[in-house]
XYZ file of C-alpha atoms in Angstrom:
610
model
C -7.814 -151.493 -64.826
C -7.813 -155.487 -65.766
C -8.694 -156.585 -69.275
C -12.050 -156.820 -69.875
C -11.208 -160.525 -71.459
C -9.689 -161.675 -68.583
C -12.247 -160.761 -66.151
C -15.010 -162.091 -68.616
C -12.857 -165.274 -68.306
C -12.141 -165.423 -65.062
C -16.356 -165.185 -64.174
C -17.001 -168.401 -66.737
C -14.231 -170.296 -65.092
C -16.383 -170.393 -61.876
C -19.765 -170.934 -63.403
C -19.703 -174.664 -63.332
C -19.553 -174.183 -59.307
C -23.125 -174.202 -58.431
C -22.425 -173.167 -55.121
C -20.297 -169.455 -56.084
C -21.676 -166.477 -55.507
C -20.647 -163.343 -57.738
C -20.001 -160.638 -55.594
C -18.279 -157.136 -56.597
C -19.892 -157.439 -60.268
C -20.974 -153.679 -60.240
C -17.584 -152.499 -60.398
C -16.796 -153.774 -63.667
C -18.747 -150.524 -64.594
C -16.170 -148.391 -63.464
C -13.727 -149.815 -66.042
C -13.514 -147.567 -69.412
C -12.246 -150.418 -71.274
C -15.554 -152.693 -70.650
C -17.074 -149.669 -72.393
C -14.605 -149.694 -75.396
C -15.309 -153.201 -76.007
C -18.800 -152.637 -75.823
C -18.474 -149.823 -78.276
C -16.650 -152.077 -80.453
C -19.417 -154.488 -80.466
C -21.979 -152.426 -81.317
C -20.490 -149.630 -83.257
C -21.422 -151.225 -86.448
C -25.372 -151.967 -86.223
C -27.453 -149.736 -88.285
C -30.116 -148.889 -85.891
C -27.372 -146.919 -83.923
C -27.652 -143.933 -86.185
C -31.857 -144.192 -85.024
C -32.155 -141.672 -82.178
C -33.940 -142.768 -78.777
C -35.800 -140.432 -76.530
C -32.380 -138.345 -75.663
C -32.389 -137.426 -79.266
C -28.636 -138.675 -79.185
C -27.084 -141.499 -81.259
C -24.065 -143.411 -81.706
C -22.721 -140.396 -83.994
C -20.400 -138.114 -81.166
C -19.107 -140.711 -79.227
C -15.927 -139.526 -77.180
C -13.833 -140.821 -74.272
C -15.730 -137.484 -72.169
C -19.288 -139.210 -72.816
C -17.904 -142.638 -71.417
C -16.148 -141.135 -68.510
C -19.631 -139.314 -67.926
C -20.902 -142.214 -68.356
C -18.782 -144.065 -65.623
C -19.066 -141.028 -63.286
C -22.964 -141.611 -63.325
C -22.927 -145.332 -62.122
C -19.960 -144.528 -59.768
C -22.481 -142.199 -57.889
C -25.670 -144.443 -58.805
C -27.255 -141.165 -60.559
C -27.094 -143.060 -63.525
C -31.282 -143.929 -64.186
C -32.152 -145.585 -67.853
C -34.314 -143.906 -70.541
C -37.315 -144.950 -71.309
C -37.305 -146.766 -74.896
C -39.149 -145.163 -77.681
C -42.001 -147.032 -78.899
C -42.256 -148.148 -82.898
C -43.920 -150.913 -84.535
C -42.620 -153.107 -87.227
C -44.760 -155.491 -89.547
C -44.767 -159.151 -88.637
C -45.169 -162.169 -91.372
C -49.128 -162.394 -90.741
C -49.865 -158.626 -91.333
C -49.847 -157.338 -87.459
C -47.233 -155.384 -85.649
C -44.912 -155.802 -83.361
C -43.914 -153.205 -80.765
C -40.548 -152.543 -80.779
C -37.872 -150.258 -78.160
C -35.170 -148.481 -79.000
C -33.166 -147.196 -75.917
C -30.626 -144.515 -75.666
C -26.783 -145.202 -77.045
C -25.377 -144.509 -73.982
C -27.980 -147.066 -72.261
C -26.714 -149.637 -75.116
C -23.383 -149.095 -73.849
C -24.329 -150.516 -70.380
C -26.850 -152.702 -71.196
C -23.877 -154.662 -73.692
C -21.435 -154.431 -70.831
C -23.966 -156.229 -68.253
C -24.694 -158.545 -71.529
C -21.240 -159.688 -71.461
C -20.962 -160.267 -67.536
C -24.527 -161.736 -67.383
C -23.063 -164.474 -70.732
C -20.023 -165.275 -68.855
C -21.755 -166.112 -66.227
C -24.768 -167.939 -67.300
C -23.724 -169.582 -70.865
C -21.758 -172.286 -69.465
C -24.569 -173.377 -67.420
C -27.027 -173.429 -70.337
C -28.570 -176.890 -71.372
C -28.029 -178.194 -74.754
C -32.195 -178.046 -75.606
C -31.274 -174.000 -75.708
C -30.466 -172.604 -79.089
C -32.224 -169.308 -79.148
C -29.893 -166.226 -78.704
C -26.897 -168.030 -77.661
C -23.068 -167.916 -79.468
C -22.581 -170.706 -81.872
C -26.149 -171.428 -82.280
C -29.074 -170.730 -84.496
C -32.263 -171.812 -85.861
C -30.118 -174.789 -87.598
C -28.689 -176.163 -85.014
C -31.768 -176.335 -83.370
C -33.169 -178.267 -86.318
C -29.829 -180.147 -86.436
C -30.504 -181.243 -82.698
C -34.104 -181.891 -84.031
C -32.473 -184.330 -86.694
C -30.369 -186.202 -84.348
C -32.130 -186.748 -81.409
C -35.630 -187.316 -82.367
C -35.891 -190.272 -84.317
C -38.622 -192.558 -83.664
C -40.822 -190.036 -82.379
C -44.574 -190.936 -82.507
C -46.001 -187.803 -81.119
C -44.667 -183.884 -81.735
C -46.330 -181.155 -78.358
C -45.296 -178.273 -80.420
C -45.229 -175.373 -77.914
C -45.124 -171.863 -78.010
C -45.396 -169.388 -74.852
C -47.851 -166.437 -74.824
C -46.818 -163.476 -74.897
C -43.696 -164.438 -73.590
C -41.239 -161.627 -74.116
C -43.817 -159.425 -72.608
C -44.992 -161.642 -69.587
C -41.504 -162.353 -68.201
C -42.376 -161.885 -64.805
C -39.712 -159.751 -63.132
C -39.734 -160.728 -59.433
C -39.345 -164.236 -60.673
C -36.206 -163.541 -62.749
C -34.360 -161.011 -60.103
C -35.303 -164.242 -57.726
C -33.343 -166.191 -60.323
C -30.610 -164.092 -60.542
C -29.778 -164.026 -56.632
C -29.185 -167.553 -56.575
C -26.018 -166.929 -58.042
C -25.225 -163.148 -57.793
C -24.641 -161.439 -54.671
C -24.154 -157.761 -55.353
C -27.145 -155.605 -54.873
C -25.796 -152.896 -57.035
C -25.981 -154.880 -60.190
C -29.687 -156.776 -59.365
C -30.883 -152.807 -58.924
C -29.602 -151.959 -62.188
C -31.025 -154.756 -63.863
C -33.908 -153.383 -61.789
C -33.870 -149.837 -63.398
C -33.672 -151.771 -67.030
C -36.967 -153.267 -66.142
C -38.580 -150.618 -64.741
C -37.344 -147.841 -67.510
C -40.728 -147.758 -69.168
C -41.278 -146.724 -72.874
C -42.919 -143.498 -74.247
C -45.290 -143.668 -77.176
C -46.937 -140.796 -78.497
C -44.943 -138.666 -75.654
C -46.827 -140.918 -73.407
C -44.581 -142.545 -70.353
C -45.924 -146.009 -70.197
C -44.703 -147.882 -66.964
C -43.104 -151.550 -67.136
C -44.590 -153.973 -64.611
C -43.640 -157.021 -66.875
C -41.620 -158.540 -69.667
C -38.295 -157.783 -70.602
C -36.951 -154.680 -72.637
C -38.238 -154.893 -76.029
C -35.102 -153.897 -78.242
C -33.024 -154.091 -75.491
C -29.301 -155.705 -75.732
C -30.400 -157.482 -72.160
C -33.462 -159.003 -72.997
C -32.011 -162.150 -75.105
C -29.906 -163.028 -72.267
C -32.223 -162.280 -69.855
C -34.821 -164.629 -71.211
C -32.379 -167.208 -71.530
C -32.027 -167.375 -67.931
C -35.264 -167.513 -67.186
C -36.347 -169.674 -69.722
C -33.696 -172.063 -68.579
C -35.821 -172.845 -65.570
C -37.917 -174.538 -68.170
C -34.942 -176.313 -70.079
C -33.908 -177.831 -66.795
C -37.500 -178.832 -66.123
C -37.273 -180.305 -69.184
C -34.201 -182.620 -68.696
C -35.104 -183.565 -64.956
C -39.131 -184.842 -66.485
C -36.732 -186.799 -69.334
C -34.929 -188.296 -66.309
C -38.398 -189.527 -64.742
C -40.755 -190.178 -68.173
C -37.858 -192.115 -69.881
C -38.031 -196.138 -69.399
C -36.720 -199.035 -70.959
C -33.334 -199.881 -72.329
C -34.847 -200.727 -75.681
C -38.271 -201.664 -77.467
C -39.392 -205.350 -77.152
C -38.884 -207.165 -80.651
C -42.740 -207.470 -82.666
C -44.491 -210.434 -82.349
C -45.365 -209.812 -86.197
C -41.562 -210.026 -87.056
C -40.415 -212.473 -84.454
C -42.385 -214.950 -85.736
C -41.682 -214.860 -89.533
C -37.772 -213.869 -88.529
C -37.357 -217.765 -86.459
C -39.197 -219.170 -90.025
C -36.519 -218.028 -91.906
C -34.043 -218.702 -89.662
C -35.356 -222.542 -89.654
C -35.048 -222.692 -92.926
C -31.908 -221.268 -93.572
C -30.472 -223.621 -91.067
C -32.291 -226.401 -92.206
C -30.973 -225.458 -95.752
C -27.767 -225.515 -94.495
C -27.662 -228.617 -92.749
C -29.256 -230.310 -95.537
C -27.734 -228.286 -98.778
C -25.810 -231.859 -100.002
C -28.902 -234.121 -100.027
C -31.303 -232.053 -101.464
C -32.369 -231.548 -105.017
C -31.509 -228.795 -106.745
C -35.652 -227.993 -107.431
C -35.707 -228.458 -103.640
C -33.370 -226.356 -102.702
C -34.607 -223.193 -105.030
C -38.306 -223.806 -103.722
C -36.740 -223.209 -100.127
C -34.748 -219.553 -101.433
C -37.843 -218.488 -103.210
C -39.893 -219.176 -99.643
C -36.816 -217.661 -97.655
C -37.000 -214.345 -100.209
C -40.526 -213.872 -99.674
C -40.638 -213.875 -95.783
C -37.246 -211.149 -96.430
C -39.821 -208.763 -98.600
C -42.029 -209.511 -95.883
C -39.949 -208.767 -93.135
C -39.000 -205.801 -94.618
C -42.313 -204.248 -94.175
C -42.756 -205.229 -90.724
C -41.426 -202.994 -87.909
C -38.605 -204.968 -86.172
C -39.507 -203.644 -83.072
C -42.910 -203.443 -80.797
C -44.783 -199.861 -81.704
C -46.607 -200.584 -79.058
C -44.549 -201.596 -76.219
C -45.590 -199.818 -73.257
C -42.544 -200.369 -71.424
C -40.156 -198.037 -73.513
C -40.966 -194.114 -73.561
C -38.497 -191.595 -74.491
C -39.019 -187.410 -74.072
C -36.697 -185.357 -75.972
C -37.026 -181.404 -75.989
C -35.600 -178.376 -77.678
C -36.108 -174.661 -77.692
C -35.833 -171.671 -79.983
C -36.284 -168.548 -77.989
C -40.212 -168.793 -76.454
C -40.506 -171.466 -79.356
C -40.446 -175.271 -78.597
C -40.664 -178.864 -79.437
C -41.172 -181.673 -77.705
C -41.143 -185.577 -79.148
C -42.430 -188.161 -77.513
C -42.293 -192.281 -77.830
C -45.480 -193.278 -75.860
C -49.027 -193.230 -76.606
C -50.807 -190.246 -77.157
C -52.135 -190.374 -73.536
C -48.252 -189.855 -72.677
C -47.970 -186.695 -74.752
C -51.071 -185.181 -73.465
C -50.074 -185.721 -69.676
C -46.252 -184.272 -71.256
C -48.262 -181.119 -72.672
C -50.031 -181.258 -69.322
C -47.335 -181.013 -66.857
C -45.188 -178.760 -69.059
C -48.016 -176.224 -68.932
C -48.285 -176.281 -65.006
C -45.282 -175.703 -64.383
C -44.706 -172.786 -66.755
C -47.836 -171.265 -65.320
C -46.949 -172.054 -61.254
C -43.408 -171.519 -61.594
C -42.423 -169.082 -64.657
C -45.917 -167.085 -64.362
C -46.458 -167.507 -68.028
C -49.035 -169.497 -69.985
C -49.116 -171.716 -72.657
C -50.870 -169.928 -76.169
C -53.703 -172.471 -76.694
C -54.220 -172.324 -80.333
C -50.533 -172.834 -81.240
C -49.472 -175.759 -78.359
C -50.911 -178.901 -80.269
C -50.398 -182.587 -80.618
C -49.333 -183.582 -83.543
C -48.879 -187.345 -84.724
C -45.039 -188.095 -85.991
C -46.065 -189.208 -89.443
C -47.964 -185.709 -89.909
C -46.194 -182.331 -89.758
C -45.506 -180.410 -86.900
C -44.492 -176.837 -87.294
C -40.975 -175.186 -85.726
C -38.775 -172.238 -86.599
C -40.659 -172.225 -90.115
C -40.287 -175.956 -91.059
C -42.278 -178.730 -91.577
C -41.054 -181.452 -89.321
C -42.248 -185.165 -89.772
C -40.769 -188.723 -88.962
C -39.917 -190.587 -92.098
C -42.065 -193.938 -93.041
C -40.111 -194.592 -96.379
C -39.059 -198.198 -96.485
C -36.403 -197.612 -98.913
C -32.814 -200.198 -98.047
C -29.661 -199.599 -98.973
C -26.839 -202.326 -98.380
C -24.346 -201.513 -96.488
C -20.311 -202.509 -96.557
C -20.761 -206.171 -95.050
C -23.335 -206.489 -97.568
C -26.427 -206.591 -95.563
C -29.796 -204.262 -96.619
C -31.559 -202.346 -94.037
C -33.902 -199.905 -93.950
C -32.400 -196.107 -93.686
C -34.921 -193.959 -93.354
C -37.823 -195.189 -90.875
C -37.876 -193.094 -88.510
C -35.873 -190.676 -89.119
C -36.686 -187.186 -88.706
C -37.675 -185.288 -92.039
C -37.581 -181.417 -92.405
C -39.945 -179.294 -95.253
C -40.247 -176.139 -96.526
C -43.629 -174.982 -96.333
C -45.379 -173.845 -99.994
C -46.771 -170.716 -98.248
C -43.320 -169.679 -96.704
C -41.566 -168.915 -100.157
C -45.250 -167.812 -101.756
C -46.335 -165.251 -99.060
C -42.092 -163.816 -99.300
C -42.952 -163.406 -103.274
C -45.764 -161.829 -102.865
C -44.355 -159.189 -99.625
C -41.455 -158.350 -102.295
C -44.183 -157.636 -104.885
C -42.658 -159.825 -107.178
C -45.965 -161.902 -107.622
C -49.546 -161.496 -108.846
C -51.888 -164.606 -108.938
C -55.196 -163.895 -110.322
C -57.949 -166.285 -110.913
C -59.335 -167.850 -114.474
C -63.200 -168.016 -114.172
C -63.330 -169.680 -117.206
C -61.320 -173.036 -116.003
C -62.961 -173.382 -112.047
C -60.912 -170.136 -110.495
C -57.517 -171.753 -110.984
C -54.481 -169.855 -109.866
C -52.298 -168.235 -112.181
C -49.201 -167.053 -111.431
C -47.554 -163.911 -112.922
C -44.187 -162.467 -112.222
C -44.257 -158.350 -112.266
C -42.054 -155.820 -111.655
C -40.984 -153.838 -108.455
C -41.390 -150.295 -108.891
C -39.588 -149.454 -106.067
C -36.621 -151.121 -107.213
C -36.465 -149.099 -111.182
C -34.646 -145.820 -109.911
C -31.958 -147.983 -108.221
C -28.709 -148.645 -110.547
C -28.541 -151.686 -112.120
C -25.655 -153.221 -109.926
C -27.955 -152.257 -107.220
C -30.911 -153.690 -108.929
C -29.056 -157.090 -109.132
C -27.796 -157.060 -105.824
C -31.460 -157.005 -104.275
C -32.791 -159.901 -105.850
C -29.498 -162.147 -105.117
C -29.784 -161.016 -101.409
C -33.316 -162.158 -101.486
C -32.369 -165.528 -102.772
C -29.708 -166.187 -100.884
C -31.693 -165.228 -97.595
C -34.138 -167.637 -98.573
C -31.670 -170.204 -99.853
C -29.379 -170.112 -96.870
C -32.433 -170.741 -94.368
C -34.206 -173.869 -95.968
C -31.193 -175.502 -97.173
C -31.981 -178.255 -94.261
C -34.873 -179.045 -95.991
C -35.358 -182.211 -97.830
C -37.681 -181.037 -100.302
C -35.075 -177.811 -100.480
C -35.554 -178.240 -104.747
C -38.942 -176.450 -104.228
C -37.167 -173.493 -104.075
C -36.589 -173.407 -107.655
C -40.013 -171.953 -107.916
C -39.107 -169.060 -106.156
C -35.920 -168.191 -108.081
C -37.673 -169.149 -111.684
C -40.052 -166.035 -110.264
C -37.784 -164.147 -109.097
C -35.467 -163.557 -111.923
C -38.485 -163.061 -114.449
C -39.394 -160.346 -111.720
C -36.147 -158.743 -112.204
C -36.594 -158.865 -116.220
C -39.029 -157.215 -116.281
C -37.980 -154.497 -112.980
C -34.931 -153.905 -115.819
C -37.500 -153.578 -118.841
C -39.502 -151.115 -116.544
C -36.314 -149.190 -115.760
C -35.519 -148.964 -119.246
C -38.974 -148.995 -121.050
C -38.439 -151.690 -122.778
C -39.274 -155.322 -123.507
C -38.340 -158.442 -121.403
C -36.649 -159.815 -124.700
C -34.622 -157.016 -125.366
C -33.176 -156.849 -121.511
C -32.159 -160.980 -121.829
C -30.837 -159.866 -125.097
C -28.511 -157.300 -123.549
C -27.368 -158.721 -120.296
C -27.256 -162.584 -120.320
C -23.913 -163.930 -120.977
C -23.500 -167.664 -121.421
C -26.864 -168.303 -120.237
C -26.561 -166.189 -116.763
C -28.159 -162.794 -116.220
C -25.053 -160.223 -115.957
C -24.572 -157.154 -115.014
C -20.977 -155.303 -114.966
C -19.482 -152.217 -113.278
C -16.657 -149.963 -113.605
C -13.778 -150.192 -110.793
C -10.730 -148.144 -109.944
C -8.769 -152.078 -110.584
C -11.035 -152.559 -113.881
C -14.342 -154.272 -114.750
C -16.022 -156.714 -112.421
C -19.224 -158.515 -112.988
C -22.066 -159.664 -110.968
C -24.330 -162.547 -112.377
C -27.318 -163.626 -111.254
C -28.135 -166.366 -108.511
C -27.013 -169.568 -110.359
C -26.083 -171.795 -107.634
C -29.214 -174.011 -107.634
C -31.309 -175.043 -104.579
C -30.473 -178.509 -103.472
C -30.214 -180.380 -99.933
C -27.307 -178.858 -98.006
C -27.580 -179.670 -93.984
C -24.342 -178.994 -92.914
C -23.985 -176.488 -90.312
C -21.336 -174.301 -90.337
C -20.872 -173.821 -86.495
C -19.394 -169.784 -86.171
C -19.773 -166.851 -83.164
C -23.343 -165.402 -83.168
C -23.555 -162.656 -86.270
C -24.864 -160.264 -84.065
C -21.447 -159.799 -82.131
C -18.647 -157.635 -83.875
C -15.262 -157.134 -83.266
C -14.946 -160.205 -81.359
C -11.958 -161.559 -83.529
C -9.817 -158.635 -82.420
C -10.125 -159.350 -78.631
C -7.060 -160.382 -77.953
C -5.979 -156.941 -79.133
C -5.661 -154.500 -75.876
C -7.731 -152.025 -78.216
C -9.304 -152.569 -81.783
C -9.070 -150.194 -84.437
C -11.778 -148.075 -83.502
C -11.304 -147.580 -79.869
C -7.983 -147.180 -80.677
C -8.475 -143.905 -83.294
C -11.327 -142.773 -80.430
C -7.964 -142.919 -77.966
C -5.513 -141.463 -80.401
C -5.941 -137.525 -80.037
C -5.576 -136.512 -83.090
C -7.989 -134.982 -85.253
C -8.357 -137.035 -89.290
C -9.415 -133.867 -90.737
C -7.445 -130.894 -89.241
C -5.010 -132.897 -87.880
C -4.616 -131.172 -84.170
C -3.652 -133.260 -81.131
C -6.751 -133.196 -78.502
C -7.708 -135.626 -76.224
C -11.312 -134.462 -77.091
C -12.082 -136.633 -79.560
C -15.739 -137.502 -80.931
C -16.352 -140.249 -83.344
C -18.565 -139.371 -86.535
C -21.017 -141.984 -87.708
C -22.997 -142.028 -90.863
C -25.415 -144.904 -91.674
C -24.065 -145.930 -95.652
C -21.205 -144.602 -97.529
C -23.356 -144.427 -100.652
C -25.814 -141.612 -99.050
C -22.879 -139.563 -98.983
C -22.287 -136.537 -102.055
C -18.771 -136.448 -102.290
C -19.109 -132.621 -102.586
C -17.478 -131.400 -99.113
C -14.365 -132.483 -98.287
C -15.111 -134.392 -95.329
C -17.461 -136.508 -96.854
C -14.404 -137.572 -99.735
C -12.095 -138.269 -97.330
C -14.440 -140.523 -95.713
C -15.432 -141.811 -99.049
C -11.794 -142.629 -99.887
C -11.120 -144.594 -96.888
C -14.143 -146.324 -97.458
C -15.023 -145.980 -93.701
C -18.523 -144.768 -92.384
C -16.640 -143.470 -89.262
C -14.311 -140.458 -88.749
C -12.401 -139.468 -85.393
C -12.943 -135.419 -85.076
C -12.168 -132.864 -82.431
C -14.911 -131.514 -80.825
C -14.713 -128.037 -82.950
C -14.724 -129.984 -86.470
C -17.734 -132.055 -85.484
C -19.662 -129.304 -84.467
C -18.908 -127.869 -87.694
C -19.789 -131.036 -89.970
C -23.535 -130.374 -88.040
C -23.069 -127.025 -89.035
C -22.855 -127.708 -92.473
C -19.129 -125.702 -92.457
C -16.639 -128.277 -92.613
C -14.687 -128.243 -96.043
């Protein structure tokens, strides 16, 4: 069987070629190692321990499930489970529907992933950031930052219901253009068709892709793409004009002072020294003048610029044109996501928005700069820096509505002084039986998750607000633990002005402090493989460590040599007793997995391994 990595390798070598055709993709299926890898990839999410419709989860896997596995697509038996229908809360208080599909069906679903990437990232434009390895909601905004200064109008789009709209004859149509093997377009068929069951009701799929599926990023991708490449032939067309004309409002005043710095010049040995600092004075004044004045024509008609990124169904478009331009922009993008994609553009959420006001993406505030702050630069000129340049913010009610979800804010009302907000940090019940390490660890999470995502923000400082309420929040979760006073608990734990909290080790005592770090402008991008992917450092490897202990036939608690081995999963170490012996030894070597023969795991379930 070949290497999974080279034939992943050898399929993106060819994807610049418009004009190949994969054929023979189907029988990558056949190849156990695919399946390792994929195993290896996914092994370590949490909601693998959640059980689909089979009832089965990642916890049993063996070499004799894969090579079932394998046998079933070999003799096209193999049909997906429908996903199990659950709903999750989103940010504005509704739900969101939400699949979870069979293990083994993640298994193939991650292997197609991986064919379906290789063959389709290379050819992805650079507007794409959703989804994709070594991008992210920053280096969307990044691209944002770079490429849309200037911008007098924002069409801030967003697709409805896109996810679940994704018309399926128009992405198999898609998908032929470049793959030729009916036995992979029919089981990307069977993905779309599984269905879900809710309520042990089977609910058919006629649209959309898999909710919760491993497929349904990439597969959006590719049919979103039509857009992206919509996007850069319109550019091609819209754009015109190697530069803006100069103003006539700065032309004029600019050949003054030219005049008279050339006539100063000229002149400089026959004038009077009064003379000569009337003339500066009169040159420095048209220079603060100047300063205000755009150098270049706002309203030259003959230069437009289009720019575009997306995020996902998210997306932002900047034009340099008159607003007439952005409405026919927001016009003709619509049409052809509704002629050609089948989808349509959510009304109340695809607006116009002026450059100098804020238009909304991926959580920001985004806004071109009008600051007319100048710096001087090496040769000792002064120029203006920021005009135009794009500006990112956090918004207030992004870091107020995530206090208020952790329960870590009250606001109430004074009557008394015209129903002005007052803001009160409280304690989190649900956090007091927790240990205090624990306790600590929580709140720093929380403030590094919201750190970490509006660092690109200019007004990033705001944050400050947040973390002065979230560490009274955890004074007083610690003087609810303890029954005690707020005074008492800073009394106890902070050391040299930071909140600390220490723990016992096997190597000694370690401490954890509290977030301390501040919250101040930090936009670089630290460009790294997509999170979501594991175990793709140890690729080069024929196996990684797990595959390799799933392949090693021999038992890690009783020690006997079968080649019917079954991989144990738990979801945390910490919900484990330590009371059977199984449960130390996987304790001691810290690992949340544990190779077993097929008698000891059916034991463990049994409750009669020790």
């Amino acid at each position: 069987m070949r290497n999974p990595k080279n034939v992943l390798e050898s399929l993106t070598s060819k994807a610049a070629n418009e004009d190949y055709h994969y054929k023979r993709l189907y029988r990558n299926l056949y190849n156990p190692e695919f399946f390792l890898l994929a195993y290896e990839r996914t092994q370590a999410k949490p909601g693998n321990m959640t059980a689909g419709n089979d009832g089965n989860t990642i916890d049993g896997m063996s070499m004799k499930r894969i090579d079932s596995l394998i046998q079933k697509l070999k003799d096209f038996s193999y049909q997906p489970k429908p996903a199990r229908r659950t709903y999750i809360p989103k940010a504005n208080g509704k739900m969101r529907p939400l699949g979870i599909p069979a293990f083994d069906d993640k298994l193939v679903q991650e292997v197609v992933r991986m064919i379906l990437e290789s063959i389709y990232e290379p050819t992805f434009q650079n507007s794409s950031h959703g989804f994709r390895p070594k991008r992210s909601c920053h280096t969307a905004l990044q691209y944002i930052k770079r490429n849309y200064t200037g911008v007098k109008w924002f069409v801030e789009g967003d697709i409805k219901g896109c996810f679940d709209n994704v018309d399926h004859h128009v992405l198999v149509r898609i998908l032929r253009r470049r793959i030729k093997d009916e036995y992979f377009i029919s089981l990307i068929w069977k993905f779309l068709k599984a269905g879900y069951m809710e309520d042990w009701v089977y609910h058919n799929t006629y649209s959309g892709t898999p909710q919760g599926s491993l497929i349904s990023p990439i597969l959006a991708n590719i049919y979103l793409n039509e857009l992206d490449v919509f996007m850069a032939k319109y550019a091609e067309s819209f754009n015109c004009g190697k530069g803006r004309k100069i103003n006539p409002a700065y032309k004029m005043p600019l050949d003054v002072r030219r005049g008279k710095q050339e006539w100063l010049k000229r002149n400089s040995a026959k004038i009077s020294e009064e003379k000569r600092q009337k003339v500066m004075a009169e040159i420095r004044e048209l220079n603060n003048y100047l300063s205000t004045v755009p150098y270049s024509d706002p309203m030259d008609t003959g230069y437009k610029r289009v720019v575009y990124v997306r995020y996902a169904d998210d997306f932002l478009i900047g034009v340099i044109g008159s607003k007439e331009d952005a409405k026919q922009v927001k016009t003709d993008v619509g049409e052809f996501i509704k002629e050609q994609l089948h989808l349509e553009m959510s009304p109340e959420k695809t607006l116009i928005t002026h450059g100098n006001d804020f238009a909304r993406f991926l959580g920001y505030l985004v806004t071109v700069s009008r600051e007319q702050n100048r710096t001087r630069t090496k040769n000792g000129f002064t120029r203006r820096t920021y005009v135009g340049k794009v500006k990112l913010y956090v918004p207030k009610e992004k870091w107020l509505n995530r206090l208020l979800s952790y329960g870590a804010l009250k606001i109430s009302y004074d009557k008394a002084h015209g129903n002005k907000e007052v803001w009160e940090p409280v304690r989190r019940p649900g956090l007091i039986r927790l240990d205090d390490i624990e306790i600590l660890n929580q709140y720093n999470a929380e403030v590094r998750g919201m750190y970490n995502y509006y660092r690109l923000a200019n007004n990033a400082t705001v944050l400050n607000a947040f973390v002065y309420v979230m560490k009274y929040s955890m004074y007083k979760t610690f003087a609810g633990k303890y029954r005690t006073s707020m005074r008492k608990i800073i009394r106890k734990y902070c050391r040299n002005k930071d909140f600390t909290v220490s723990y016992q080790t096997k190597s000694g005592t370690k401490s954890v402090v509290f977030y301390n770090q501040g919250m101040r402008h930090n936009d670089k991008v630290v460009v790294t493989e997509n999170p979501d992917i594991i175990g793709r450092a140890n690729e080069n490897r024929r196996y990684t460590r797990l595959t390799d202990r799933l392949q090693g036939h021999i038992c890690e608690f009783c020690g006997a040599e079968t080649e019917d081995i079954e991989i144990h999963h738990i979801r945390k170490l910490k919900d484990l007793s330590g009371k059977a012996e199984w449960e130390r030894q996987m304790i001691a070597r810290k690992r949340k997995t544990m190779a077993l023969c097929h008698s000891c795991h059916v034991k463990l379930h049994n409750g009669k391994l020790d």
